[in-house]
Coordinates of C-alpha atoms and ligand atoms in Angstrom, one line a residue:
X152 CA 2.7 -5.3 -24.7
X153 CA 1.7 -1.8 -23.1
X154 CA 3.2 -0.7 -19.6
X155 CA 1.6 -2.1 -16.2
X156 CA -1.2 0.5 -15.4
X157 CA -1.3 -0.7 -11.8
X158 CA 1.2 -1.5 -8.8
X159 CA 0.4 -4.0 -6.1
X160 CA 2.3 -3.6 -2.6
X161 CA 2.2 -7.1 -1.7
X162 CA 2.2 -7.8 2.2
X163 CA 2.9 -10.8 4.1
X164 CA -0.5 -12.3 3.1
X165 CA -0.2 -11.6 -0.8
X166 CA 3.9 -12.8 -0.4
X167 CA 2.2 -16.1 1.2
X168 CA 0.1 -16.3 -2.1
X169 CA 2.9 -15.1 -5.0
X170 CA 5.8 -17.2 -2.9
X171 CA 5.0 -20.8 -4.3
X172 CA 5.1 -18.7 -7.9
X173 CA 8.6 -17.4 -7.4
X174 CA 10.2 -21.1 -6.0
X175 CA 8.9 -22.4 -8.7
X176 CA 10.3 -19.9 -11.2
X177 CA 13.9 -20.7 -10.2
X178 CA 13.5 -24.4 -11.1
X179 CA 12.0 -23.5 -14.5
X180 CA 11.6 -20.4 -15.7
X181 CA 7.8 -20.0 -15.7
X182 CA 6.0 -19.8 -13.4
X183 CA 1.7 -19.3 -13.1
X184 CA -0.3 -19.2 -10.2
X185 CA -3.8 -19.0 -10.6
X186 CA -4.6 -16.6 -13.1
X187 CA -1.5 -14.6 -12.8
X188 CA 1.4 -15.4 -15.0
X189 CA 5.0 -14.3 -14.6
X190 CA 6.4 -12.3 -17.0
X191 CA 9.5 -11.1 -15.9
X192 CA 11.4 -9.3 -13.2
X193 CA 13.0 -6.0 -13.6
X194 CA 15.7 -5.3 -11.2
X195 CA 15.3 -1.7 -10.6
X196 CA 18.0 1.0 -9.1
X197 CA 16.2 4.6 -8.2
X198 CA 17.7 7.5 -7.3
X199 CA 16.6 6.9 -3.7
X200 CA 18.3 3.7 -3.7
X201 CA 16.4 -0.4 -4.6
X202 CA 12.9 -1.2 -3.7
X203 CA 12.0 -3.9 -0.9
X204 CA 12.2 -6.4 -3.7
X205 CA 12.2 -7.3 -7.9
X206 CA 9.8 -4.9 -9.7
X207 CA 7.7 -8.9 -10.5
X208 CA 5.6 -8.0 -13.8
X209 CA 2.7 -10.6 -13.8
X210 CA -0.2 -11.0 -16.5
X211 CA -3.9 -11.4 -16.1
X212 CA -6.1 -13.8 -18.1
X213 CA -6.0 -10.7 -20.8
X214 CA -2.9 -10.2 -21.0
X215 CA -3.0 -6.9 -18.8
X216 CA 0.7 -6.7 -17.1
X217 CA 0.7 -5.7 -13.2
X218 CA 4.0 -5.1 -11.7
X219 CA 4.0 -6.1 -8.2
X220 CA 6.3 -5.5 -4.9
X221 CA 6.8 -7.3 -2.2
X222 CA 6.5 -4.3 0.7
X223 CA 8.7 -6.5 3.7
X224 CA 10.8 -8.4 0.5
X225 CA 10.5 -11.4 -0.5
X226 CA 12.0 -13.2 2.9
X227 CA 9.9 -10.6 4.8
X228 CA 13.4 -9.3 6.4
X229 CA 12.3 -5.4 6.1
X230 CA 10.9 -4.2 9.4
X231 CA 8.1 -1.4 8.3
X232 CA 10.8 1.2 9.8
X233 CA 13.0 0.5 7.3
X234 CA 10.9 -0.3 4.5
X235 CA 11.7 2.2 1.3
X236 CA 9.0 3.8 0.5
X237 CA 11.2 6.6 -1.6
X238 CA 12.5 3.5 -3.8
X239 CA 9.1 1.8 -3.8
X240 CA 6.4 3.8 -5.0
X241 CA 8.9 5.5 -7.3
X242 CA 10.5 2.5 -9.2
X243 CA 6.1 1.5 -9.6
X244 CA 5.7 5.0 -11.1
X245 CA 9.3 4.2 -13.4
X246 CA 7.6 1.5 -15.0
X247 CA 4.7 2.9 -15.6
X248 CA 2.0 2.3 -13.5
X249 CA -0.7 5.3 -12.8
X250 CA -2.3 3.4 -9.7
X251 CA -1.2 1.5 -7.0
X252 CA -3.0 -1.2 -4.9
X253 CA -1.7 -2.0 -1.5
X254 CA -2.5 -4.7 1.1
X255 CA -2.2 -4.6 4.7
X256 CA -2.6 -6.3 7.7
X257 CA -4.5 -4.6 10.2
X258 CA -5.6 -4.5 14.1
X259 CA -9.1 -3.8 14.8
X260 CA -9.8 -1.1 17.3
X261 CA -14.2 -1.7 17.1
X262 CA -15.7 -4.9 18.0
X263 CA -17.6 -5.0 14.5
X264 CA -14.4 -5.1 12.8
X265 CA -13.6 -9.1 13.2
X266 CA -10.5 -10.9 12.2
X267 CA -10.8 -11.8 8.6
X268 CA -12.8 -9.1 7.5
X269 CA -11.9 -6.6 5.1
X270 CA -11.5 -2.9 5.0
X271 CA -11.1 -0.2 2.7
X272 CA -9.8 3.3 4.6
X273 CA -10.6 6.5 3.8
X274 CA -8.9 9.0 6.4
X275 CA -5.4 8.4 8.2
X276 CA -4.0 9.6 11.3
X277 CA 0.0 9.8 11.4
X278 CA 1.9 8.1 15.0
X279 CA 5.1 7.3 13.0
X280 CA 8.3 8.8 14.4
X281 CA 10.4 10.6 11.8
X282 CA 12.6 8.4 11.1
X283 CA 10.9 7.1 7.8
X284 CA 12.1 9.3 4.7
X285 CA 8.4 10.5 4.1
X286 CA 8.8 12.6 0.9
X287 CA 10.9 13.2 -2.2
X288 CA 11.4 17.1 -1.0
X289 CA 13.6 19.2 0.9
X290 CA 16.5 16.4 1.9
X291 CA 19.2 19.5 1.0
X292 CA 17.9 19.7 -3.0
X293 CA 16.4 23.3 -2.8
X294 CA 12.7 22.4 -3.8
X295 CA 10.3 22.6 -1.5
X296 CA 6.9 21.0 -2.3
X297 CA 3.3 21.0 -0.2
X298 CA 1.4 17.8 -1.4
X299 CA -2.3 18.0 -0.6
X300 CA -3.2 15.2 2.0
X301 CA -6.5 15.9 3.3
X302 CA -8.1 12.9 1.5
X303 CA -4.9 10.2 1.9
X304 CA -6.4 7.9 -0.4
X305 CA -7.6 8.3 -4.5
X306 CA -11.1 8.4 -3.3
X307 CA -12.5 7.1 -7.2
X308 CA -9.9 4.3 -7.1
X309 CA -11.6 3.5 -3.3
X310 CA -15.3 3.8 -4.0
X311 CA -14.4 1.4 -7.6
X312 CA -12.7 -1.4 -5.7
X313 CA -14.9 -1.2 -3.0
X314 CA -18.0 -2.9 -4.4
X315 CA -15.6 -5.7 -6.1
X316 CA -14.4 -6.5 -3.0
X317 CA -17.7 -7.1 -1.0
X318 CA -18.8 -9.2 -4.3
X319 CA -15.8 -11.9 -3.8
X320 CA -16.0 -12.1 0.7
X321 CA -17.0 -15.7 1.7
X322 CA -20.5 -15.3 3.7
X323 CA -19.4 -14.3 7.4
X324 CA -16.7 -11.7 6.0
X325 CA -17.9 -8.0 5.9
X326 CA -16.0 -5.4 4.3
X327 CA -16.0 -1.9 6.2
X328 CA -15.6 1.4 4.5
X329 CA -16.8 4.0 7.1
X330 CA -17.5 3.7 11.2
X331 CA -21.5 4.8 11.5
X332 CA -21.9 7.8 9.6
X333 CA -17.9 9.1 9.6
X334 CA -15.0 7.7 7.6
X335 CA -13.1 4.4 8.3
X336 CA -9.7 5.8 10.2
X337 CA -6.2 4.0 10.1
X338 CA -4.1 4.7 12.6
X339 CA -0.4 4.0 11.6
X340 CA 2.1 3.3 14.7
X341 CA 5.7 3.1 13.7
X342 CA 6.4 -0.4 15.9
X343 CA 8.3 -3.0 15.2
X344 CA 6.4 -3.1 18.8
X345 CA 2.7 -3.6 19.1
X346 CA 0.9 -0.6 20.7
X347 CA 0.7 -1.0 24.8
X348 CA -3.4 -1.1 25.9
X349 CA -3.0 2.8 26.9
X350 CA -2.0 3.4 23.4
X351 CA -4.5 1.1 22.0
X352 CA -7.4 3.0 24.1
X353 CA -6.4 6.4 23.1
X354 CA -6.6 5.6 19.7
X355 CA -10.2 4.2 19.7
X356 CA -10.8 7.8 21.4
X357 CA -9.3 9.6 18.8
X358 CA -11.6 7.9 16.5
X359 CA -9.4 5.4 14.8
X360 CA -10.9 1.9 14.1
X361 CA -7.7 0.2 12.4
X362 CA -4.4 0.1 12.9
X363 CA -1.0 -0.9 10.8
X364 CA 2.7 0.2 10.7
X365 CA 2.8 0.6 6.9
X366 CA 0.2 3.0 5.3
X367 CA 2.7 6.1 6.4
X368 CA 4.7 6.9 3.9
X369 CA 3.7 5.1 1.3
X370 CA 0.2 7.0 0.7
X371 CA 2.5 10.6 0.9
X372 CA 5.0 9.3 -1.1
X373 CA 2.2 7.9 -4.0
X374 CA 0.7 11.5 -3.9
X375 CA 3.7 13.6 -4.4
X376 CA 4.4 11.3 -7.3
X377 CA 1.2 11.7 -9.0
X378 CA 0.2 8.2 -8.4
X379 CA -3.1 6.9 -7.4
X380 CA -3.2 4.9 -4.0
X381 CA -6.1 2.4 -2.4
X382 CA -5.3 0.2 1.1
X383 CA -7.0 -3.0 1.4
X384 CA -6.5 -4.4 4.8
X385 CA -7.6 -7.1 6.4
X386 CA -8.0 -7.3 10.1
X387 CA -5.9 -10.1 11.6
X388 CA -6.3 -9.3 15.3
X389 CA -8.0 -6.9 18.1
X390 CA -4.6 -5.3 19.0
X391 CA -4.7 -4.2 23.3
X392 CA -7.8 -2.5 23.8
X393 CA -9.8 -5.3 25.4
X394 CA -9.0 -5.7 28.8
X395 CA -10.8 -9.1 29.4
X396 CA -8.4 -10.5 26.3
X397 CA -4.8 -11.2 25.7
X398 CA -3.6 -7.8 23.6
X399 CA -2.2 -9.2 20.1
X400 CA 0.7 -11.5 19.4
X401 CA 2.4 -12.6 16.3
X402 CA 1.5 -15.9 16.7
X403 CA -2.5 -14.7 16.5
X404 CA -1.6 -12.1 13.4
X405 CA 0.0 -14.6 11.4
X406 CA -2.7 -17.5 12.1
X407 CA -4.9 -15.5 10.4
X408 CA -3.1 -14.2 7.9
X409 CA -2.5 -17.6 6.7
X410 CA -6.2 -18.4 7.2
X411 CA -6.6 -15.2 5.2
X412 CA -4.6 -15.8 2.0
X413 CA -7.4 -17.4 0.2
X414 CA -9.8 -14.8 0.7
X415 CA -6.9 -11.9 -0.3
X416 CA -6.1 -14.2 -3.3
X417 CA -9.6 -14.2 -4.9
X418 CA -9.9 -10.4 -4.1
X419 CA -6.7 -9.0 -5.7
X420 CA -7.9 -11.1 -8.7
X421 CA -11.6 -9.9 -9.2
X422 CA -9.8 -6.5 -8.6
X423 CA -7.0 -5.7 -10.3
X424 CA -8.4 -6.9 -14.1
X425 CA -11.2 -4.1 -13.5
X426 CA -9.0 -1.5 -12.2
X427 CA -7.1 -2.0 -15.4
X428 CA -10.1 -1.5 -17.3
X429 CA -11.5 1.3 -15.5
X430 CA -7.9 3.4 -15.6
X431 CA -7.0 2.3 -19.3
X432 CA -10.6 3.5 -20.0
X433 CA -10.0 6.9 -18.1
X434 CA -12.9 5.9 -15.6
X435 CA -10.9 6.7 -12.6
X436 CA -9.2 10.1 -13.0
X437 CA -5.8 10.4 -13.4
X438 CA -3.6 12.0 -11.0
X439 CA -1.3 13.7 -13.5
X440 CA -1.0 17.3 -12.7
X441 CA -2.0 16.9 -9.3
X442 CA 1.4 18.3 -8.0
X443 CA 1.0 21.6 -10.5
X444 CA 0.2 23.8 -7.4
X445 CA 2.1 22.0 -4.6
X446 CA 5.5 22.7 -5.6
X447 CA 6.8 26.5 -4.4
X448 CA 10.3 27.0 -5.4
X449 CA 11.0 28.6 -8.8
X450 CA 11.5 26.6 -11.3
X451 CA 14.9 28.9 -12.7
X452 CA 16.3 28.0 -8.7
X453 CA 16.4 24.5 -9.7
X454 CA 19.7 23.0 -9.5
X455 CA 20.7 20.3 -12.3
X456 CA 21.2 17.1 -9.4
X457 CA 17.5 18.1 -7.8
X458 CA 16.2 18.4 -11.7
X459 CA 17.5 14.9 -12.4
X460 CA 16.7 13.3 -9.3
X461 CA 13.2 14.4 -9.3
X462 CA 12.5 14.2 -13.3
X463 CA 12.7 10.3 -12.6
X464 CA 9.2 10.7 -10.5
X465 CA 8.0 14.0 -11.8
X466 CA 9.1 14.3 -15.4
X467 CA 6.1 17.2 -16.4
X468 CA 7.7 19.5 -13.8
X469 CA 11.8 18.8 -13.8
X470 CA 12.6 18.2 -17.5
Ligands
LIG765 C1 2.9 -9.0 10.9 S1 2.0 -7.9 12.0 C2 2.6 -6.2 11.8 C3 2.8 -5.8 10.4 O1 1.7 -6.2 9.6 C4 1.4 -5.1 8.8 O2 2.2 -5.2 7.6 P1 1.6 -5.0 6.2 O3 1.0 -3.7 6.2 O4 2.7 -5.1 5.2 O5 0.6 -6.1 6.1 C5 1.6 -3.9 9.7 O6 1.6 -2.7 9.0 C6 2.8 -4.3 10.3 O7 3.9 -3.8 9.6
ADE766 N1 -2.4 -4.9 16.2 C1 -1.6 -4.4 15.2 N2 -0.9 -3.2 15.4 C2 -0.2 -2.7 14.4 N3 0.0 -3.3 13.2 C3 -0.7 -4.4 13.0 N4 -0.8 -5.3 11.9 C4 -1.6 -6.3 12.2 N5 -2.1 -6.2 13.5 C5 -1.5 -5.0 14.0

């Protein structure tokens, strides 16, 4: 059996769907849910520490191997602070995968966007605080590396699962990919809070019309490892921005993520067998050699610890 090709970031939502498979798997040693069939867990140790949870290597119908995270683990104790991204996207890329498809549970900042619906992101805007390790450079191992960021997201990876997605909504779902005639924004706070209604207004003005605590850094830390990376969100509330409502509370955000389970569980299903075919068929680029030009120390100032730290992502360049 070949490697996984692609990563899933599970959220709270795709936990609530692959939880009942993992119970079960303790009792008796397989476990199936759906058409995804466990395989195996591999406990993985990076050099930036464990990942939020078991690398969970799961099968499609075919036979296709995904390997699948759970972002907040598997008892959802990681706040989105302290969730490792470092250790995350790179123990995906250790076993192989090329592309990564995450979930996320969003606010809505537009009235269009309605709880339950879907969106696919193209553009980001960055309110997190420094305090999450956002990339694999620098930290005292001499290289310094610019990754390009202007488009966060692998744009062909997007644009494919876009149209699969829209095909599989119940009626009365819409799925959102752009805001009039400019791309769909997500604005990423760093919480645990929710945003106060000031903050939620100055957003929409800035021209974001979602907003989560999780996309930052896991889309910087997928494109300095050469990795493709899609969001699929799906709005739960209207965060604090409408002043004749409540602003958001748990209780709201995880009534409908439970309510939206279902719909999350027949889209990562119609979606992740194609993205298999299309990136085992070369139909969505690859992202090797995207770094070639980002990274600007010399290669002879390399020290041996930064070459065998950063060989476990980036094996082309450190060697
Ligand atoms: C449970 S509400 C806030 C929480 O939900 C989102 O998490 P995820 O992206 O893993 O679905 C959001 O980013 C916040 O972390
Ligand atoms: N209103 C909100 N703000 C930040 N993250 C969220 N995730 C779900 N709803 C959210």
């Amino acid at each position: 059996m070949t490697n996984p090709l692609i990563g899933v970031i599970g959220n709270s939502l795709l936990l609530l769907m692959f939880l009942p498979v993992l119970k079960h798997f303790s009792y008796s040693g397989f476990y199936k849910l759906d058409s995804l069939k466990h395989v195996k867990d591999v406990g993985v140790q990076t050099p930036w520490g464990r990942p939020s949870s078991n690398v969970m290597i799961l099968a499609l119908p075919s036979g296709a191997q995904i390997a699948f995270i759970a972002r907040h683990g598997i008892n959802h104790s990681i706040t989105p602070s302290e969730v490792n991204g470092q250790a995350n996207i790179a123990a995906l890329k250790h076993v192989g995968v090329k592309a990564i498809v995450a979930f996320s549970a969003v606010g809505s900042l537009r009235e269009e966007i309605k709880p339950g619906d879907f969106i696919i992101p193209n553009q980001v805007i960055d309110r997190t605080k420094s305090i999450r390790q956002h990339t694999y450079f620098g930290l005292n191992q001499g290289v310094v590396a610019h990754a390009m960021f202007g488009e966060p997201f692998t744009t062909e990876l997007s644009s494919f699962i876009a149209p699969l997605v829209k095909q599989v909504l119940p009626s009365g779902l819409n799925l959102h990919t752009n805001h009039g005639d400019r791309d769909s924004t997500l604005v990423c706070m760093e919480g645990p809070q929710f945003s106060t209604r000031a903050e939620s207004r100055m957003y929409r003005q800035l021209g974001a019309d979602i907003i989560n605590m999780s996309v930052i850094p896991e889309a910087k830390l997928a494109k300095e490892a050469e990795l493709g990376y899609s969001l699929i969100c799906t709005s739960t509330d209207y965060d604090a921005w409408r002043m004749n409502e409540e602003p958001v509370t748990v209780a709201e955000v995880i009534k409908t993520l439970t309510t939206n389970a279902e719909n999350s569980k027949f889209v990562a299903q119609n979606v992740l067998q194609h993205v298999h075919d299309a990136i085992s068929a070369n139909k969505i680029p690859s992202q090797n050699g995207s770094m070639q030009f980002s990274i600007v120390t010399s290669k002879d100032k390399f020290t041996k610890e930064s070459k065998e730290k950063l060989s476990y992502i980036l094996p082309d360049y450190f060697k």
